[in-house]
Short mmCIF file of C-alpha atoms and ligand atoms in Angstrom, two decimals:
data_model
loop_
_atom_site.label_atom_id
_atom_site.label_comp_id
_atom_site.label_asym_id
_atom_site.label_seq_id
_atom_site.Cartn_x
_atom_site.Cartn_y
_atom_site.Cartn_z
CA ALA M 966 -40.63 107.31 75.52
CA ALA M 967 -40.03 103.62 76.31
CA ALA M 968 -43.70 103.08 77.19
CA PHE M 969 -44.79 104.87 74.02
CA SER M 970 -42.53 102.56 71.98
CA GLN M 971 -43.79 99.46 73.77
CA ALA M 972 -47.39 100.43 72.96
CA PHE M 973 -46.73 99.75 69.25
CA ILE M 974 -45.58 96.22 70.02
CA ASP M 975 -48.53 95.62 72.37
CA MET M 976 -51.17 96.86 69.92
CA PRO M 977 -53.63 94.25 68.64
CA ARG M 978 -52.10 92.81 65.43
CA PRO M 979 -53.88 94.14 62.35
CA GLU M 980 -56.09 91.63 60.52
CA ARG M 981 -54.24 92.66 57.42
CA PRO M 982 -51.08 94.78 57.69
CA LEU M 983 -51.54 98.12 55.95
CA ASN M 984 -49.23 99.05 53.11
CA VAL M 985 -48.08 102.53 54.09
CA ALA M 986 -46.16 104.74 51.68
CA VAL M 987 -43.81 106.89 53.78
CA ILE M 988 -42.44 109.80 51.75
CA GLY M 989 -38.89 110.69 52.80
CA ALA M 990 -36.09 108.81 54.56
CA GLY M 991 -35.02 111.52 56.99
CA LEU M 992 -35.32 110.88 60.72
CA ALA M 993 -39.10 111.46 60.70
CA GLY M 994 -39.67 109.02 57.84
CA LEU M 995 -37.36 106.33 59.21
CA SER M 996 -38.81 106.68 62.71
CA CYS M 997 -42.36 106.47 61.37
CA ALA M 998 -41.44 103.37 59.33
CA LYS M 999 -39.81 101.71 62.32
CA TYR M 1000 -42.83 102.13 64.57
CA LEU M 1001 -45.29 101.19 61.82
CA SER M 1002 -43.41 97.91 61.46
CA ASP M 1003 -43.54 97.48 65.27
CA ALA M 1004 -47.32 97.86 65.03
CA GLY M 1005 -47.46 95.11 62.39
CA HIS M 1006 -47.83 97.26 59.27
CA LYS M 1007 -45.74 97.36 56.12
CA PRO M 1008 -43.96 100.68 55.49
CA ILE M 1009 -42.68 101.42 51.97
CA VAL M 1010 -40.24 104.30 52.32
CA LEU M 1011 -39.80 106.42 49.19
CA GLU M 1012 -36.71 108.64 49.26
CA ALA M 1013 -35.92 111.14 46.51
CA ARG M 1014 -32.16 111.12 47.01
CA ASP M 1015 -29.50 108.38 46.88
CA VAL M 1016 -28.57 108.97 50.52
CA LEU M 1017 -30.49 108.38 53.76
CA GLY M 1018 -31.02 111.07 56.38
CA GLY M 1019 -32.39 114.24 54.74
CA LYS M 1020 -31.00 117.05 56.89
CA VAL M 1021 -28.66 114.61 58.69
CA SER M 1022 -27.39 113.16 55.41
CA ALA M 1023 -23.65 112.98 54.64
CA TRP M 1024 -21.47 111.78 51.79
CA GLN M 1025 -17.77 111.17 51.04
CA ASP M 1026 -15.62 113.53 48.98
CA LYS M 1027 -13.04 112.32 46.45
CA ASP M 1028 -10.52 111.67 49.27
CA GLY M 1029 -13.01 109.59 51.26
CA ASP M 1030 -13.58 112.35 53.86
CA TRP M 1031 -17.16 112.74 55.07
CA VAL M 1032 -19.11 115.91 54.37
CA GLU M 1033 -22.24 116.46 56.48
CA THR M 1034 -25.36 118.55 55.88
CA GLY M 1035 -25.07 119.85 59.44
CA LEU M 1036 -23.09 119.64 62.63
CA HIS M 1037 -25.45 117.59 64.80
CA ILE M 1038 -25.62 117.48 68.59
CA PHE M 1039 -27.73 115.07 70.61
CA PHE M 1040 -29.02 116.16 74.02
CA GLY M 1041 -29.84 114.25 77.17
CA ALA M 1042 -33.28 115.88 76.85
CA TYR M 1043 -34.03 113.87 73.68
CA PRO M 1044 -36.06 110.97 75.14
CA ASN M 1045 -37.30 109.52 71.86
CA VAL M 1046 -33.94 109.68 70.09
CA ASN M 1047 -32.15 108.14 73.08
CA GLN M 1048 -34.84 105.45 73.22
CA MET M 1049 -34.36 104.79 69.49
CA PHE M 1050 -30.62 104.17 70.04
CA THR M 1051 -31.53 101.72 72.83
CA GLU M 1052 -34.10 99.90 70.71
CA LEU M 1053 -31.62 99.56 67.84
CA GLY M 1054 -28.87 98.33 70.20
CA ILE M 1055 -26.52 101.17 69.19
CA ARG M 1056 -26.34 103.27 72.37
CA ASP M 1057 -22.53 103.01 72.34
CA ARG M 1058 -22.49 105.15 69.18
CA LEU M 1059 -23.44 108.25 71.16
CA GLN M 1060 -20.28 109.88 72.50
CA TRP M 1061 -21.34 111.88 75.56
CA LYS M 1062 -19.18 114.87 76.45
CA SER M 1063 -18.54 116.50 79.83
CA HIS M 1064 -21.66 118.21 81.20
CA SER M 1065 -20.71 121.74 80.23
CA MET M 1066 -21.59 124.53 77.85
CA ILE M 1067 -18.57 126.28 76.42
CA PHE M 1068 -18.64 129.78 74.94
CA ALA M 1069 -15.75 131.39 73.08
CA MET M 1070 -14.73 134.84 74.32
CA PRO M 1071 -13.85 136.51 70.99
CA GLY M 1072 -10.97 138.92 71.25
CA GLN M 1073 -9.93 137.59 74.67
CA GLN M 1074 -6.82 135.49 75.06
CA THR M 1075 -5.21 133.41 77.79
CA ALA M 1076 -1.82 134.53 79.20
CA ASP M 1077 -0.05 132.32 76.65
CA GLY M 1078 -2.00 133.81 73.74
CA PHE M 1079 -4.68 131.13 73.20
CA GLN M 1080 -8.41 131.71 72.67
CA ARG M 1081 -10.27 132.07 75.98
CA PHE M 1082 -13.40 130.03 76.60
CA SER M 1083 -15.98 130.53 79.30
CA ARG M 1084 -17.56 127.38 80.71
CA PHE M 1085 -20.84 126.63 82.42
CA GLU M 1086 -20.05 123.46 84.36
CA PHE M 1087 -22.99 121.36 85.59
CA PRO M 1088 -21.90 119.55 88.81
CA ALA M 1089 -22.38 115.80 88.42
CA LEU M 1090 -23.66 115.16 91.92
CA LEU M 1091 -26.49 117.71 91.92
CA PRO M 1092 -29.95 117.00 90.47
CA ALA M 1093 -31.85 119.42 88.21
CA PRO M 1094 -32.53 122.29 88.55
CA LEU M 1095 -29.75 122.75 91.14
CA ASN M 1096 -26.99 121.64 88.75
CA GLY M 1097 -28.11 124.28 86.20
CA LEU M 1098 -28.43 127.01 88.80
CA VAL M 1099 -24.95 126.27 90.19
CA ALA M 1100 -23.55 126.23 86.62
CA ILE M 1101 -25.00 129.70 86.03
CA LEU M 1102 -24.03 131.09 89.44
CA LEU M 1103 -20.42 129.91 89.19
CA ASN M 1104 -19.81 131.49 85.80
CA ASN M 1105 -18.88 135.12 86.36
CA GLU M 1106 -17.08 135.76 83.07
CA MET M 1107 -20.12 136.33 80.91
CA LEU M 1108 -22.74 137.78 83.25
CA THR M 1109 -22.42 139.79 86.45
CA PHE M 1110 -24.26 138.68 89.57
CA PRO M 1111 -26.92 141.46 89.31
CA GLU M 1112 -27.52 140.53 85.65
CA LYS M 1113 -28.09 136.89 86.63
CA ILE M 1114 -30.51 137.94 89.37
CA GLN M 1115 -32.44 140.18 86.93
CA PHE M 1116 -32.60 137.36 84.39
CA GLY M 1117 -33.73 134.93 87.13
CA ILE M 1118 -36.52 137.33 88.15
CA GLY M 1119 -37.52 137.63 84.48
CA LEU M 1120 -37.82 133.85 84.32
CA LEU M 1121 -40.08 133.62 87.39
CA PRO M 1122 -43.38 133.55 85.43
CA ALA M 1123 -42.06 130.61 83.37
CA ILE M 1124 -41.19 128.77 86.57
CA LEU M 1125 -44.54 129.64 88.25
CA PHE M 1126 -46.93 129.21 85.32
CA GLY M 1127 -45.14 126.42 83.42
CA GLN M 1128 -46.05 125.23 79.93
CA LYS M 1129 -49.05 127.55 79.48
CA TYR M 1130 -46.79 130.57 79.95
CA VAL M 1131 -44.11 129.06 77.69
CA GLU M 1132 -46.68 128.69 74.89
CA GLU M 1133 -48.07 132.20 75.40
CA CYS M 1134 -44.57 133.60 74.90
CA ASP M 1135 -44.70 132.51 71.24
CA SER M 1136 -46.16 135.93 70.47
CA LEU M 1137 -42.88 137.58 71.54
CA THR M 1138 -39.39 137.48 70.10
CA VAL M 1139 -36.50 136.79 72.49
CA SER M 1140 -35.48 140.47 72.39
CA GLU M 1141 -39.05 141.67 73.04
CA TRP M 1142 -39.41 139.27 75.98
CA MET M 1143 -36.11 140.44 77.48
CA LYS M 1144 -37.29 144.06 77.32
CA LYS M 1145 -40.72 143.24 78.74
CA GLN M 1146 -39.17 141.35 81.66
CA GLY M 1147 -36.63 144.09 82.33
CA VAL M 1148 -33.66 141.83 81.60
CA PRO M 1149 -30.53 143.89 80.77
CA ASP M 1150 -29.50 144.02 77.07
CA ARG M 1151 -26.14 142.53 77.95
CA VAL M 1152 -27.79 139.17 78.84
CA ASN M 1153 -29.19 139.10 75.32
CA ASP M 1154 -25.87 140.06 73.74
CA GLU M 1155 -23.66 137.79 75.86
CA VAL M 1156 -25.74 134.62 75.87
CA PHE M 1157 -28.86 134.71 73.74
CA ILE M 1158 -27.44 135.75 70.37
CA ALA M 1159 -25.34 132.56 70.51
CA MET M 1160 -28.25 130.47 71.81
CA ALA M 1161 -30.75 131.76 69.21
CA LYS M 1162 -28.31 131.07 66.38
CA ALA M 1163 -27.71 127.56 67.72
CA LEU M 1164 -31.40 126.79 68.23
CA ASN M 1165 -32.82 128.05 64.94
CA PHE M 1166 -30.03 129.75 62.94
CA ILE M 1167 -31.55 133.23 63.46
CA ASP M 1168 -31.01 136.22 65.76
CA PRO M 1169 -32.94 136.92 69.01
CA GLU M 1170 -34.71 139.85 67.31
CA ASN M 1171 -36.55 137.24 65.23
CA LEU M 1172 -36.63 134.04 67.30
CA SER M 1173 -39.78 133.19 69.27
CA MET M 1174 -39.22 133.22 73.05
CA THR M 1175 -41.14 129.93 73.24
CA VAL M 1176 -38.16 128.21 71.61
CA VAL M 1177 -35.71 129.47 74.24
CA LEU M 1178 -38.06 128.79 77.16
CA THR M 1179 -38.78 125.26 75.88
CA ALA M 1180 -35.04 124.49 75.77
CA LEU M 1181 -34.39 126.15 79.16
CA ASN M 1182 -37.30 124.26 80.71
CA ARG M 1183 -35.93 120.91 79.57
CA PHE M 1184 -32.42 121.82 80.70
CA LEU M 1185 -33.61 122.99 84.13
CA GLN M 1186 -36.03 120.10 84.69
CA GLU M 1187 -33.88 117.16 83.60
CA THR M 1188 -30.57 116.47 85.35
CA HIS M 1189 -28.89 115.32 82.12
CA GLY M 1190 -31.05 117.45 79.81
CA SER M 1191 -28.29 119.76 78.59
CA LYS M 1192 -25.65 117.04 78.37
CA MET M 1193 -24.45 116.77 74.77
CA ALA M 1194 -23.35 113.86 72.62
CA PHE M 1195 -21.80 113.54 69.17
CA LEU M 1196 -22.54 110.54 66.97
CA ASP M 1197 -19.40 108.43 66.43
CA GLY M 1198 -19.48 108.82 62.62
CA PRO M 1199 -21.64 109.85 59.65
CA PRO M 1200 -25.39 109.78 60.48
CA PRO M 1201 -26.49 107.90 57.34
CA THR M 1202 -24.38 104.83 58.18
CA ARG M 1203 -24.24 105.07 61.98
CA LEU M 1204 -27.90 105.92 62.67
CA CYS M 1205 -30.16 105.96 59.59
CA GLN M 1206 -29.06 102.60 58.16
CA PRO M 1207 -29.81 100.71 61.42
CA MET M 1208 -33.25 102.42 61.48
CA ALA M 1209 -33.86 101.30 57.90
CA ASP M 1210 -32.53 97.77 58.57
CA TYR M 1211 -34.90 97.42 61.53
CA MET M 1212 -38.00 97.91 59.40
CA LEU M 1213 -36.54 96.00 56.40
CA GLU M 1214 -36.03 92.96 58.66
CA ARG M 1215 -39.72 93.17 59.59
CA GLY M 1216 -41.03 93.23 56.02
CA GLY M 1217 -40.75 96.95 55.21
CA GLU M 1218 -39.35 98.31 51.94
CA LEU M 1219 -36.93 101.12 51.14
CA ARG M 1220 -36.85 102.60 47.66
CA MET M 1221 -34.07 105.12 47.06
CA GLU M 1222 -34.04 107.72 44.26
CA GLN M 1223 -37.82 107.65 44.19
CA ARG M 1224 -39.01 111.25 44.08
CA ILE M 1225 -42.73 111.84 44.21
CA SER M 1226 -43.89 114.54 41.82
CA SER M 1227 -47.57 114.82 42.79
CA ILE M 1228 -50.31 113.44 45.01
CA LEU M 1229 -53.22 111.89 43.09
CA LEU M 1230 -56.72 112.14 44.57
CA ASN M 1231 -59.97 110.17 44.56
CA ASP M 1232 -63.26 112.05 44.11
CA ASP M 1233 -63.67 112.25 47.90
CA LYS M 1234 -60.26 113.99 48.13
CA THR M 1235 -58.57 110.99 49.78
CA VAL M 1236 -55.24 109.95 48.29
CA LYS M 1237 -55.47 107.61 45.32
CA GLY M 1238 -51.74 107.26 44.76
CA LEU M 1239 -48.40 109.00 44.35
CA LYS M 1240 -47.16 110.02 40.95
CA MET M 1241 -43.42 109.43 40.81
CA GLN M 1242 -40.94 111.49 38.83
CA ASP M 1243 -40.12 108.45 36.65
CA GLY M 1244 -43.78 108.33 35.55
CA SER M 1245 -44.79 105.34 37.69
CA THR M 1246 -47.51 105.42 40.36
CA VAL M 1247 -47.31 104.11 43.91
CA VAL M 1248 -50.60 103.04 45.47
CA ALA M 1249 -50.92 102.21 49.17
CA ASP M 1250 -53.56 101.93 51.90
CA ALA M 1251 -52.28 105.01 53.67
CA TYR M 1252 -49.66 107.73 53.12
CA VAL M 1253 -47.33 109.63 55.43
CA SER M 1254 -45.52 112.69 54.10
CA THR M 1255 -42.32 113.64 55.92
CA MET M 1256 -41.22 116.06 53.21
CA PRO M 1257 -39.97 119.41 54.51
CA VAL M 1258 -42.76 121.98 54.72
CA ASP M 1259 -41.52 124.05 51.74
CA ILE M 1260 -41.66 121.03 49.42
CA LEU M 1261 -44.97 119.83 50.87
CA LYS M 1262 -46.57 123.21 50.10
CA LEU M 1263 -45.55 122.86 46.44
CA MET M 1264 -46.91 119.31 46.35
CA LEU M 1265 -50.38 120.03 47.82
CA PRO M 1266 -53.24 119.13 45.44
CA GLN M 1267 -55.45 122.12 44.46
CA GLU M 1268 -58.44 120.50 46.20
CA TRP M 1269 -56.65 120.51 49.58
CA LYS M 1270 -55.26 124.03 49.49
CA PRO M 1271 -58.36 125.86 50.83
CA MET M 1272 -58.68 123.50 53.82
CA PRO M 1273 -57.62 125.38 57.00
CA TYR M 1274 -55.32 122.51 58.04
CA PHE M 1275 -53.29 122.81 54.81
CA GLU M 1276 -53.79 126.55 54.32
CA LYS M 1277 -51.97 127.34 57.53
CA LEU M 1278 -48.82 125.66 56.22
CA ASN M 1279 -48.31 128.96 54.38
CA GLY M 1280 -47.25 130.41 57.72
CA LEU M 1281 -44.18 128.16 57.84
CA ASN M 1282 -41.00 128.69 55.83
CA GLY M 1283 -37.58 127.06 55.88
CA VAL M 1284 -34.63 129.06 57.20
CA PRO M 1285 -31.32 129.18 55.29
CA VAL M 1286 -28.20 127.75 56.93
CA ILE M 1287 -24.68 126.86 55.80
CA ASN M 1288 -22.52 124.06 57.18
CA ILE M 1289 -18.78 124.36 56.65
CA HIS M 1290 -15.96 121.81 56.92
CA MET M 1291 -12.36 122.98 57.12
CA TRP M 1292 -9.43 120.58 57.17
CA PHE M 1293 -6.20 122.04 58.64
CA ASP M 1294 -2.67 120.64 58.53
CA ARG M 1295 -2.32 120.63 62.34
CA LYS M 1296 -4.33 120.72 65.55
CA LEU M 1297 -6.08 124.02 66.32
CA THR M 1298 -7.65 123.10 69.65
CA THR M 1299 -7.74 120.40 72.29
CA VAL M 1300 -11.36 121.01 73.32
CA ASP M 1301 -13.40 117.84 72.82
CA HIS M 1302 -16.82 119.53 72.88
CA LEU M 1303 -19.28 121.77 71.09
CA LEU M 1304 -18.19 125.42 71.12
CA PHE M 1305 -20.49 128.45 70.89
CA SER M 1306 -18.46 130.84 68.74
CA ARG M 1307 -20.22 134.10 69.78
CA SER M 1308 -18.95 135.68 66.58
CA PRO M 1309 -21.11 137.60 64.09
CA LEU M 1310 -21.17 135.04 61.28
CA LEU M 1311 -20.78 131.72 63.07
CA SER M 1312 -23.09 129.85 65.38
CA VAL M 1313 -21.53 126.70 66.87
CA TYR M 1314 -18.50 124.69 65.83
CA ALA M 1315 -16.49 121.65 66.87
CA ASP M 1316 -13.20 120.05 66.03
CA MET M 1317 -14.58 116.78 64.69
CA SER M 1318 -11.12 115.21 64.70
CA LEU M 1319 -11.53 115.19 68.51
CA THR M 1320 -15.28 114.97 69.10
CA CYS M 1321 -16.15 112.17 66.68
CA LYS M 1322 -14.45 108.76 66.77
CA GLY M 1323 -15.14 108.09 63.08
CA TYR M 1324 -13.38 111.31 62.01
CA ARG M 1325 -10.53 111.03 64.51
CA ASP M 1326 -7.14 112.45 63.55
CA ASP M 1327 -4.37 112.87 66.10
CA GLU M 1328 -2.33 115.27 63.94
CA LYS M 1329 -4.81 117.49 62.10
CA SER M 1330 -8.03 119.37 62.85
CA MET M 1331 -11.28 119.17 60.95
CA LEU M 1332 -13.53 122.00 62.04
CA GLU M 1333 -17.22 121.72 61.33
CA LEU M 1334 -18.91 125.11 61.67
CA VAL M 1335 -22.49 126.30 61.38
CA PHE M 1336 -22.68 129.62 59.54
CA ALA M 1337 -25.79 131.54 60.66
CA PRO M 1338 -27.82 133.65 60.09
CA ALA M 1339 -27.14 132.78 56.46
CA LYS M 1340 -29.82 134.90 54.73
CA ASP M 1341 -27.29 137.33 53.22
CA TRP M 1342 -24.73 134.63 52.42
CA ILE M 1343 -26.64 131.68 50.99
CA GLY M 1344 -26.36 133.05 47.44
CA LYS M 1345 -22.66 133.91 47.68
CA PRO M 1346 -19.88 131.75 46.19
CA ASP M 1347 -18.20 129.16 48.43
CA GLU M 1348 -14.87 131.03 48.22
CA ALA M 1349 -16.44 134.20 49.72
CA ILE M 1350 -18.00 132.17 52.54
CA ILE M 1351 -14.70 130.45 53.36
CA GLU M 1352 -12.88 133.79 53.27
CA ALA M 1353 -15.39 135.34 55.71
CA THR M 1354 -15.14 132.26 57.96
CA MET M 1355 -11.34 132.44 57.95
CA ALA M 1356 -11.60 136.09 59.05
CA GLU M 1357 -13.60 134.94 62.09
CA LEU M 1358 -11.23 132.03 62.75
CA TYR M 1359 -8.25 134.39 62.98
CA ARG M 1360 -10.00 135.91 66.00
CA LEU M 1361 -11.02 132.53 67.44
CA PHE M 1362 -7.55 130.97 67.03
CA PRO M 1363 -5.15 133.93 67.42
CA ASN M 1364 -2.20 131.71 68.27
CA GLU M 1365 -2.68 128.95 65.72
CA LEU M 1366 -3.73 130.88 62.60
CA ASN M 1367 -1.72 133.78 61.26
CA LYS M 1368 -2.79 136.06 58.45
CA ASP M 1369 0.80 136.08 57.18
CA GLY M 1370 0.46 132.35 56.47
CA SER M 1371 2.99 131.23 59.06
CA GLY M 1372 0.46 129.30 61.19
CA ALA M 1373 -1.79 126.32 60.46
CA GLN M 1374 -2.62 125.87 56.79
CA LEU M 1375 -6.10 125.23 55.44
CA LEU M 1376 -5.77 122.04 53.38
CA LYS M 1377 -9.28 121.97 51.92
CA SER M 1378 -12.85 122.95 52.71
CA ALA M 1379 -16.43 122.01 51.88
CA VAL M 1380 -19.46 124.30 52.00
CA VAL M 1381 -22.94 122.76 52.26
CA LYS M 1382 -25.79 125.22 51.73
CA THR M 1383 -29.34 124.41 52.81
CA PRO M 1384 -31.42 127.34 51.53
CA LEU M 1385 -34.62 126.04 53.18
CA SER M 1386 -33.74 124.01 56.25
CA VAL M 1387 -35.92 123.65 59.38
CA TYR M 1388 -38.92 126.01 59.66
CA GLU M 1389 -38.01 129.48 60.82
CA ALA M 1390 -39.29 129.73 64.41
CA THR M 1391 -40.13 133.43 64.39
CA ALA M 1392 -42.69 134.75 66.88
CA GLY M 1393 -46.18 133.35 66.36
CA ARG M 1394 -45.25 130.24 64.35
CA GLU M 1395 -46.68 127.68 66.81
CA LEU M 1396 -50.19 128.39 65.50
CA TYR M 1397 -49.20 127.24 62.04
CA ARG M 1398 -47.67 123.88 62.93
CA PRO M 1399 -49.97 121.03 61.86
CA VAL M 1400 -50.75 117.97 63.98
CA GLN M 1401 -49.89 114.59 62.47
CA THR M 1402 -53.53 113.62 61.70
CA SER M 1403 -54.80 115.49 58.65
CA PRO M 1404 -58.45 115.97 57.59
CA ILE M 1405 -57.76 113.39 54.84
CA SER M 1406 -58.48 109.93 56.26
CA ASN M 1407 -55.57 108.13 54.54
CA PHE M 1408 -52.97 110.92 54.70
CA PHE M 1409 -50.75 111.77 57.69
CA LEU M 1410 -47.95 114.24 58.26
CA ALA M 1411 -44.63 113.94 60.08
CA GLY M 1412 -41.46 116.00 60.03
CA CYS M 1413 -39.82 118.28 62.55
CA PHE M 1414 -42.11 121.19 61.55
CA THR M 1415 -45.23 119.27 62.64
CA LYS M 1416 -46.69 119.87 66.10
CA GLN M 1417 -44.73 118.31 68.93
CA LYS M 1418 -42.96 119.80 71.90
CA TYR M 1419 -39.37 119.31 70.76
CA LEU M 1420 -39.13 122.10 68.18
CA ALA M 1421 -37.32 121.63 64.86
CA SER M 1422 -34.71 119.09 65.90
CA MET M 1423 -33.68 115.47 65.53
CA GLU M 1424 -35.82 114.70 68.58
CA GLY M 1425 -38.73 116.62 67.05
CA ALA M 1426 -38.39 114.72 63.76
CA THR M 1427 -38.08 111.31 65.45
CA PHE M 1428 -40.98 112.02 67.80
CA SER M 1429 -43.18 113.34 64.98
CA GLY M 1430 -42.60 110.09 63.05
CA LYS M 1431 -43.61 108.13 66.11
CA LEU M 1432 -46.73 110.29 66.61
CA ALA M 1433 -47.74 109.82 62.96
CA ALA M 1434 -47.20 106.04 63.22
CA ARG M 1435 -49.39 106.04 66.33
CA ALA M 1436 -52.15 108.13 64.73
CA LEU M 1437 -52.13 105.88 61.67
CA SER M 1438 -52.12 102.63 63.68
CA ASP M 1439 -55.00 103.91 65.83
CA ALA M 1440 -56.94 104.87 62.70
CA ALA M 1441 -56.33 101.38 61.32
CA ILE M 1442 -57.74 99.86 64.51
CA ALA M 1443 -60.70 102.27 64.44
CA ASP M 1444 -61.20 101.29 60.79
CA THR M 1445 -61.28 104.88 59.53
CA ILE M 1446 -58.80 104.34 56.69
CA PRO M 1447 -60.48 103.29 53.44
CA LEU M 1448 -58.53 100.09 52.62
CA LYS M 1449 -57.50 98.93 49.18
CA LYS M 1450 -59.04 95.60 48.23
CA ALA M 1451 -55.89 93.58 47.64
CA ALA M 1452 -53.10 93.08 50.17
CA SER M 1453 -50.51 93.57 47.43
CA ALA M 1454 -51.85 96.94 46.38
CA VAL M 1455 -48.51 98.70 46.20
CA ALA M 1456 -47.10 98.88 42.70
CA ALA M 1457 -44.05 100.74 41.52
P1 LIG E 2387 -35.68 115.91 56.55
O1 LIG E 2387 -34.43 115.48 57.18
O2 LIG E 2387 -35.64 117.12 55.70
O3 LIG E 2387 -36.25 114.68 55.70
C1 LIG E 2387 -37.14 114.81 54.63
C2 LIG E 2387 -36.81 113.77 53.57
O4 LIG E 2387 -37.79 113.84 52.53
C3 LIG E 2387 -35.45 113.99 52.92
O5 LIG E 2387 -34.69 112.81 52.96
C4 LIG E 2387 -35.81 114.39 51.49
O6 LIG E 2387 -34.83 114.00 50.53
C5 LIG E 2387 -37.12 113.66 51.30
N1 LIG E 2387 -37.95 114.23 50.23
C6 LIG E 2387 -38.19 115.53 49.99
N2 LIG E 2387 -38.98 115.66 48.90
C7 LIG E 2387 -39.24 114.42 48.47
C8 LIG E 2387 -40.02 113.91 47.37
N3 LIG E 2387 -40.65 114.72 46.52
N4 LIG E 2387 -40.09 112.56 47.21
C9 LIG E 2387 -39.46 111.72 48.06
N5 LIG E 2387 -38.71 112.17 49.11
C10 LIG E 2387 -38.62 113.49 49.30
N6 LIG E 2387 -31.13 119.08 65.13
C11 LIG E 2387 -30.70 118.71 66.37
O7 LIG E 2387 -31.46 118.07 67.10
N7 LIG E 2387 -29.44 119.02 66.79
C12 LIG E 2387 -28.56 119.71 66.01
O8 LIG E 2387 -27.42 119.96 66.42
C13 LIG E 2387 -28.98 120.11 64.72
N8 LIG E 2387 -28.14 120.78 63.91
C14 LIG E 2387 -28.52 121.06 62.63
C15 LIG E 2387 -27.61 121.70 61.77
C16 LIG E 2387 -27.97 121.97 60.46
C17 LIG E 2387 -27.00 122.69 59.56
C18 LIG E 2387 -29.26 121.58 59.97
C19 LIG E 2387 -29.66 121.84 58.54
C20 LIG E 2387 -30.17 120.97 60.83
C21 LIG E 2387 -29.82 120.71 62.16
N9 LIG E 2387 -30.71 120.10 63.05
C22 LIG E 2387 -30.30 119.75 64.31
C23 LIG E 2387 -32.12 119.86 62.66
C24 LIG E 2387 -32.36 118.42 62.22
O9 LIG E 2387 -31.40 118.04 61.27
C25 LIG E 2387 -33.75 118.33 61.59
O10 LIG E 2387 -34.70 118.86 62.49
C26 LIG E 2387 -34.17 116.90 61.26
O11 LIG E 2387 -33.11 116.15 60.72
C27 LIG E 2387 -35.34 116.96 60.26
O12 LIG E 2387 -35.76 115.65 59.93
P2 LIG E 2387 -37.06 115.42 59.05
O13 LIG E 2387 -37.16 113.98 58.83
O14 LIG E 2387 -38.20 116.14 59.65
O15 LIG E 2387 -36.79 116.19 57.65
#
């Protein structure tokens, strides 16, 4: 990742920097803009909303408390994101947790009545894959020894045949793969329901096995791959703003509340300009869309729709997910880590008053919880969602929360619904993911749904932005982008 970044700085300086309209100020858009400015071009980032970050955006409620679009975890196996933090000089904002994976054991309590957790501990002194294997072998609460052996045997083809096998498994769901490999159902129920919900907010009956194998591969190949970090505060201010500042300091532009309403074409189907919702037009030398795939599909010009590259976007659809914040009047847990809930409605959760320096509170808990799968809940009122979540929390915190109201009190809550979030990674989706270079010479795509090996994630988004910036810079050097005559071609 460091060498890839350096390549932008080492590229021959363009004779004339290109004006590049980057649509969207999520991680893909901001990453693309950063690397375009490193390559000597001028990004103009157009963001529809009044907040940076897209799916990592956050805002303050009337009390000044932060509400986030999603609970976000950074992994050791995120080379481009970690490199971005280094390049921005903000590495200290990543708060790394102990190298463990912690699963709740719903319905099981410790001798003194507290929720029981089962831990996979990765020994610090062992390299990958030994640290992962020891972590799995030493945990006997979730899987029996024979079940682990059967799962290990099932994984052999992935170990022997590598990436090719991982990609071939996209035709199977996690559940189908487990059956085919003779892995006992209990492995699926104990571990993979929680993992599938955390990876893509859906169940293993729907998730592509490629997604799970890709994550497992990274975790087993990289010693710190499965190590997790929380950002030390809200992503828009702690991560996105430094990304924006970086390109602004190098001549880039950021225009907030600038929603594009359509893409205007020349006769040769190249992009002529962007029609904005306020009626103005933005004209640039080249264009990068980082809009989520569902919005992009609505925005495609008629002339592009029959092209196979754009037509296959129809195979990708956003998955619904709900992020919940609950503020309690006292501490519910002392675990400073991500927790896999293993409950029917919830995916992962964390007590952000412990895990995140910026939200620290020594007296009270603020739980952030991912509610998934959310298909049947996304249309329901917030009150119903909170009520259902409380029902699950009574089981997760049997000692701290009491139905009779004598335990911790819920002070307030916030429900953030994202009806179309990252693309739903059901079996067979890999075929539909577009590469960053489109058949249109001055139009490029980025966003976590575009083709790259890090799935729909912050790493995937950041890397896709970098790949699009590279493709565009290379095209500029190869002179394949039809340039506008004047250097000051961008008009609002
Ligand atoms: P987006 O963030 O969607 O950015 C697209 C931008 O385009 C937005 O800012 C949008 O406002 C803008 N836009 C849209 N239409 C227009 C228009 N017409 N004109 C101008 N601008 C427009 N990933 C992880 O790695 N770890 C996690 O723990 C994790 N947890 C998550 C939890 C939740 C609840 C959610 C929803 C996501 C989570 N993710 C996680 C996924 C991660 O957030 C995304 O993969 C990533 O942020 C996507 O970035 P992006 O830039 O591709 O898209």
